[in-house]
PDB file of C-alpha atoms in Angstrom:
ATOM      1  CA  GLN A   1     180.635-116.970  25.175  1.00  0.00           C
ATOM      2  CA  VAL A   2     179.187-119.959  23.327  1.00  0.00           C
ATOM      3  CA  ARG A   3     179.033-119.981  19.548  1.00  0.00           C
ATOM      4  CA  PRO A   4     177.003-122.830  18.048  1.00  0.00           C
ATOM      5  CA  VAL A   5     177.764-123.655  14.429  1.00  0.00           C
ATOM      6  CA  GLU A   6     175.503-125.919  12.386  1.00  0.00           C
ATOM      7  CA  SER A   7     176.575-128.127   9.485  1.00  0.00           C
ATOM      8  CA  GLY A   8     175.148-130.914   7.356  1.00  0.00           C
ATOM      9  CA  GLY A   9     172.328-129.154   5.572  1.00  0.00           C
ATOM     10  CA  GLY A  10     171.705-129.466   1.859  1.00  0.00           C
ATOM     11  CA  LEU A  11     169.357-130.614  -0.868  1.00  0.00           C
ATOM     12  CA  VAL A  12     167.800-134.062  -0.691  1.00  0.00           C
ATOM     13  CA  GLN A  13     164.937-135.852  -2.404  1.00  0.00           C
ATOM     14  CA  ALA A  14     161.790-136.767  -0.523  1.00  0.00           C
ATOM     15  CA  GLY A  15     162.308-139.980   1.409  1.00  0.00           C
ATOM     16  CA  GLY A  16     165.996-139.305   1.853  1.00  0.00           C
ATOM     17  CA  SER A  17     168.087-138.616   4.945  1.00  0.00           C
ATOM     18  CA  LEU A  18     170.360-135.932   6.304  1.00  0.00           C
ATOM     19  CA  ARG A  19     172.365-135.613   9.500  1.00  0.00           C
ATOM     20  CA  LEU A  20     172.843-132.186  11.013  1.00  0.00           C
ATOM     21  CA  SER A  21     175.562-131.359  13.499  1.00  0.00           C
ATOM     22  CA  CYS A  22     175.879-128.483  15.928  1.00  0.00           C
ATOM     23  CA  ALA A  23     179.193-127.771  17.602  1.00  0.00           C
ATOM     24  CA  ALA A  24     179.022-125.253  20.422  1.00  0.00           C
ATOM     25  CA  SER A  25     182.461-123.786  21.115  1.00  0.00           C
ATOM     26  CA  GLY A  26     183.233-122.374  24.540  1.00  0.00           C
ATOM     27  CA  SER A  27     183.817-123.774  27.996  1.00  0.00           C
ATOM     28  CA  ILE A  28     180.420-123.007  29.475  1.00  0.00           C
ATOM     29  CA  SER A  29     178.300-125.870  30.748  1.00  0.00           C
ATOM     30  CA  LEU A  30     175.140-126.402  28.730  1.00  0.00           C
ATOM     31  CA  LYS A  31     171.934-127.739  30.242  1.00  0.00           C
ATOM     32  CA  ALA A  32     170.344-128.592  26.911  1.00  0.00           C
ATOM     33  CA  MET A  33     170.714-128.323  23.164  1.00  0.00           C
ATOM     34  CA  ALA A  34     167.894-128.057  20.697  1.00  0.00           C
ATOM     35  CA  TRP A  35     167.069-127.829  17.032  1.00  0.00           C
ATOM     36  CA  TYR A  36     164.554-125.351  15.688  1.00  0.00           C
ATOM     37  CA  ARG A  37     163.488-124.668  12.126  1.00  0.00           C
ATOM     38  CA  GLN A  38     161.904-121.811  10.261  1.00  0.00           C
ATOM     39  CA  ALA A  39     160.236-122.159   6.885  1.00  0.00           C
ATOM     40  CA  PRO A  40     159.551-119.137   4.664  1.00  0.00           C
ATOM     41  CA  GLY A  41     156.617-117.154   5.976  1.00  0.00           C
ATOM     42  CA  LYS A  42     156.341-119.229   9.128  1.00  0.00           C
ATOM     43  CA  GLN A  43     157.398-118.863  12.731  1.00  0.00           C
ATOM     44  CA  ARG A  44     160.431-120.595  14.113  1.00  0.00           C
ATOM     45  CA  GLU A  45     159.404-123.869  15.727  1.00  0.00           C
ATOM     46  CA  LEU A  46     160.999-126.423  18.010  1.00  0.00           C
ATOM     47  CA  VAL A  47     162.001-129.622  16.246  1.00  0.00           C
ATOM     48  CA  ALA A  48     163.791-131.538  18.990  1.00  0.00           C
ATOM     49  CA  ARG A  49     165.523-130.927  22.288  1.00  0.00           C
ATOM     50  CA  ILE A  50     167.892-132.971  24.442  1.00  0.00           C
ATOM     51  CA  THR A  51     169.042-132.305  27.988  1.00  0.00           C
ATOM     52  CA  THR A  52     172.393-133.107  29.562  1.00  0.00           C
ATOM     53  CA  ASP A  53     170.962-136.277  31.096  1.00  0.00           C
ATOM     54  CA  GLY A  54     169.537-137.432  27.778  1.00  0.00           C
ATOM     55  CA  ARG A  55     165.878-136.530  28.062  1.00  0.00           C
ATOM     56  CA  THR A  56     164.404-135.723  24.662  1.00  0.00           C
ATOM     57  CA  ASN A  57     161.282-134.198  23.238  1.00  0.00           C
ATOM     58  CA  TYR A  58     160.150-133.833  19.641  1.00  0.00           C
ATOM     59  CA  ALA A  59     157.644-131.943  17.595  1.00  0.00           C
ATOM     60  CA  ASP A  60     154.741-134.209  16.659  1.00  0.00           C
ATOM     61  CA  SER A  61     155.495-133.693  12.968  1.00  0.00           C
ATOM     62  CA  VAL A  62     158.932-135.323  13.238  1.00  0.00           C
ATOM     63  CA  LYS A  63     158.338-138.088  15.788  1.00  0.00           C
ATOM     64  CA  GLY A  64     159.474-141.427  14.430  1.00  0.00           C
ATOM     65  CA  ARG A  65     161.508-139.796  11.658  1.00  0.00           C
ATOM     66  CA  PHE A  66     164.044-137.563  13.419  1.00  0.00           C
ATOM     67  CA  THR A  67     166.429-138.470  16.235  1.00  0.00           C
ATOM     68  CA  ILE A  68     168.382-136.029  18.357  1.00  0.00           C
ATOM     69  CA  SER A  69     171.567-137.059  20.128  1.00  0.00           C
ATOM     70  CA  ARG A  70     174.367-135.342  21.974  1.00  0.00           C
ATOM     71  CA  ASP A  71     178.008-135.637  22.905  1.00  0.00           C
ATOM     72  CA  ASN A  72     178.246-133.736  26.194  1.00  0.00           C
ATOM     73  CA  ALA A  73     182.038-133.829  26.293  1.00  0.00           C
ATOM     74  CA  LYS A  74     182.187-132.033  22.957  1.00  0.00           C
ATOM     75  CA  ASN A  75     179.120-129.786  23.434  1.00  0.00           C
ATOM     76  CA  THR A  76     177.886-131.188  20.150  1.00  0.00           C
ATOM     77  CA  ALA A  77     174.365-132.138  19.154  1.00  0.00           C
ATOM     78  CA  TYR A  78     173.175-134.113  16.167  1.00  0.00           C
ATOM     79  CA  LEU A  79     169.880-134.402  14.356  1.00  0.00           C
ATOM     80  CA  GLN A  80     169.396-137.510  12.237  1.00  0.00           C
ATOM     81  CA  MET A  81     166.568-136.849   9.802  1.00  0.00           C
ATOM     82  CA  ASN A  82     165.042-139.778   7.927  1.00  0.00           C
ATOM     83  CA  SER A  83     162.063-140.078   5.596  1.00  0.00           C
ATOM     84  CA  LEU A  84     162.344-136.406   4.777  1.00  0.00           C
ATOM     85  CA  GLU A  85     159.323-134.655   3.310  1.00  0.00           C
ATOM     86  CA  PRO A  86     159.047-131.427   1.312  1.00  0.00           C
ATOM     87  CA  GLU A  87     157.349-129.936   4.399  1.00  0.00           C
ATOM     88  CA  ASP A  88     160.644-130.319   6.261  1.00  0.00           C
ATOM     89  CA  THR A  89     162.222-127.667   4.043  1.00  0.00           C
ATOM     90  CA  ALA A  90     163.453-124.861   6.287  1.00  0.00           C
ATOM     91  CA  VAL A  91     166.460-123.216   7.826  1.00  0.00           C
ATOM     92  CA  TYR A  92     167.465-125.326  10.804  1.00  0.00           C
ATOM     93  CA  TYR A  93     168.915-123.554  13.817  1.00  0.00           C
ATOM     94  CA  CYS A  94     170.802-124.921  16.786  1.00  0.00           C
ATOM     95  CA  LEU A  95     170.113-123.526  20.252  1.00  0.00           C
ATOM     96  CA  ALA A  96     172.593-124.035  23.070  1.00  0.00           C
ATOM     97  CA  GLU A  97     170.968-123.486  26.456  1.00  0.00           C
ATOM     98  CA  SER A  98     173.015-122.517  29.471  1.00  0.00           C
ATOM     99  CA  VAL A  99     171.573-121.751  32.892  1.00  0.00           C
ATOM    100  CA  ARG A 100     171.340-118.024  32.223  1.00  0.00           C
ATOM    101  CA  VAL A 101     171.721-117.405  28.495  1.00  0.00           C
ATOM    102  CA  ASN A 102     170.687-119.136  25.287  1.00  0.00           C
ATOM    103  CA  TYR A 103     172.859-119.040  22.181  1.00  0.00           C
ATOM    104  CA  TRP A 104     171.655-119.403  18.600  1.00  0.00           C
ATOM    105  CA  GLY A 105     173.640-120.662  15.654  1.00  0.00           C
ATOM    106  CA  PRO A 106     173.433-118.951  12.241  1.00  0.00           C
ATOM    107  CA  GLY A 107     171.391-121.796  10.728  1.00  0.00           C
ATOM    108  CA  THR A 108     171.756-124.292   7.913  1.00  0.00           C
ATOM    109  CA  GLN A 109     169.398-124.701   4.971  1.00  0.00           C
ATOM    110  CA  VAL A 110     167.609-128.004   4.406  1.00  0.00           C
ATOM    111  CA  THR A 111     165.704-128.361   1.158  1.00  0.00           C
ATOM    112  CA  VAL A 112     163.636-131.451   0.368  1.00  0.00           C
ATOM    113  CA  SER A 113     162.518-131.829  -3.223  1.00  0.00           C
ATOM    114  CA  SER A 114     159.400-133.766  -4.202  1.00  0.00           C
TER     115      SER A 114
END
């Protein structure tokens, strides 16, 4: 069983930065870790994803502002968010992907004030 836990969310002014962390406990090998977000009234969407060998992909809306990274030894993923905009306000969820099962974290709130 893998249990991702997010941290680092909070309230920040537009233009500011936050760094989210996701620690996935458990001994299972993960093939990728990803960050999703869900704003009120909207569907959950992929923000960024990173594989074990370091390949990344980003949503167009965050390219150039957000950076995903990973510590494979610790099963931990990070999301550095810069130049935050009010449109980035959402609950951010971590997804830990194993070969057979995906595991979601409970989420962390990010609020960007204008």
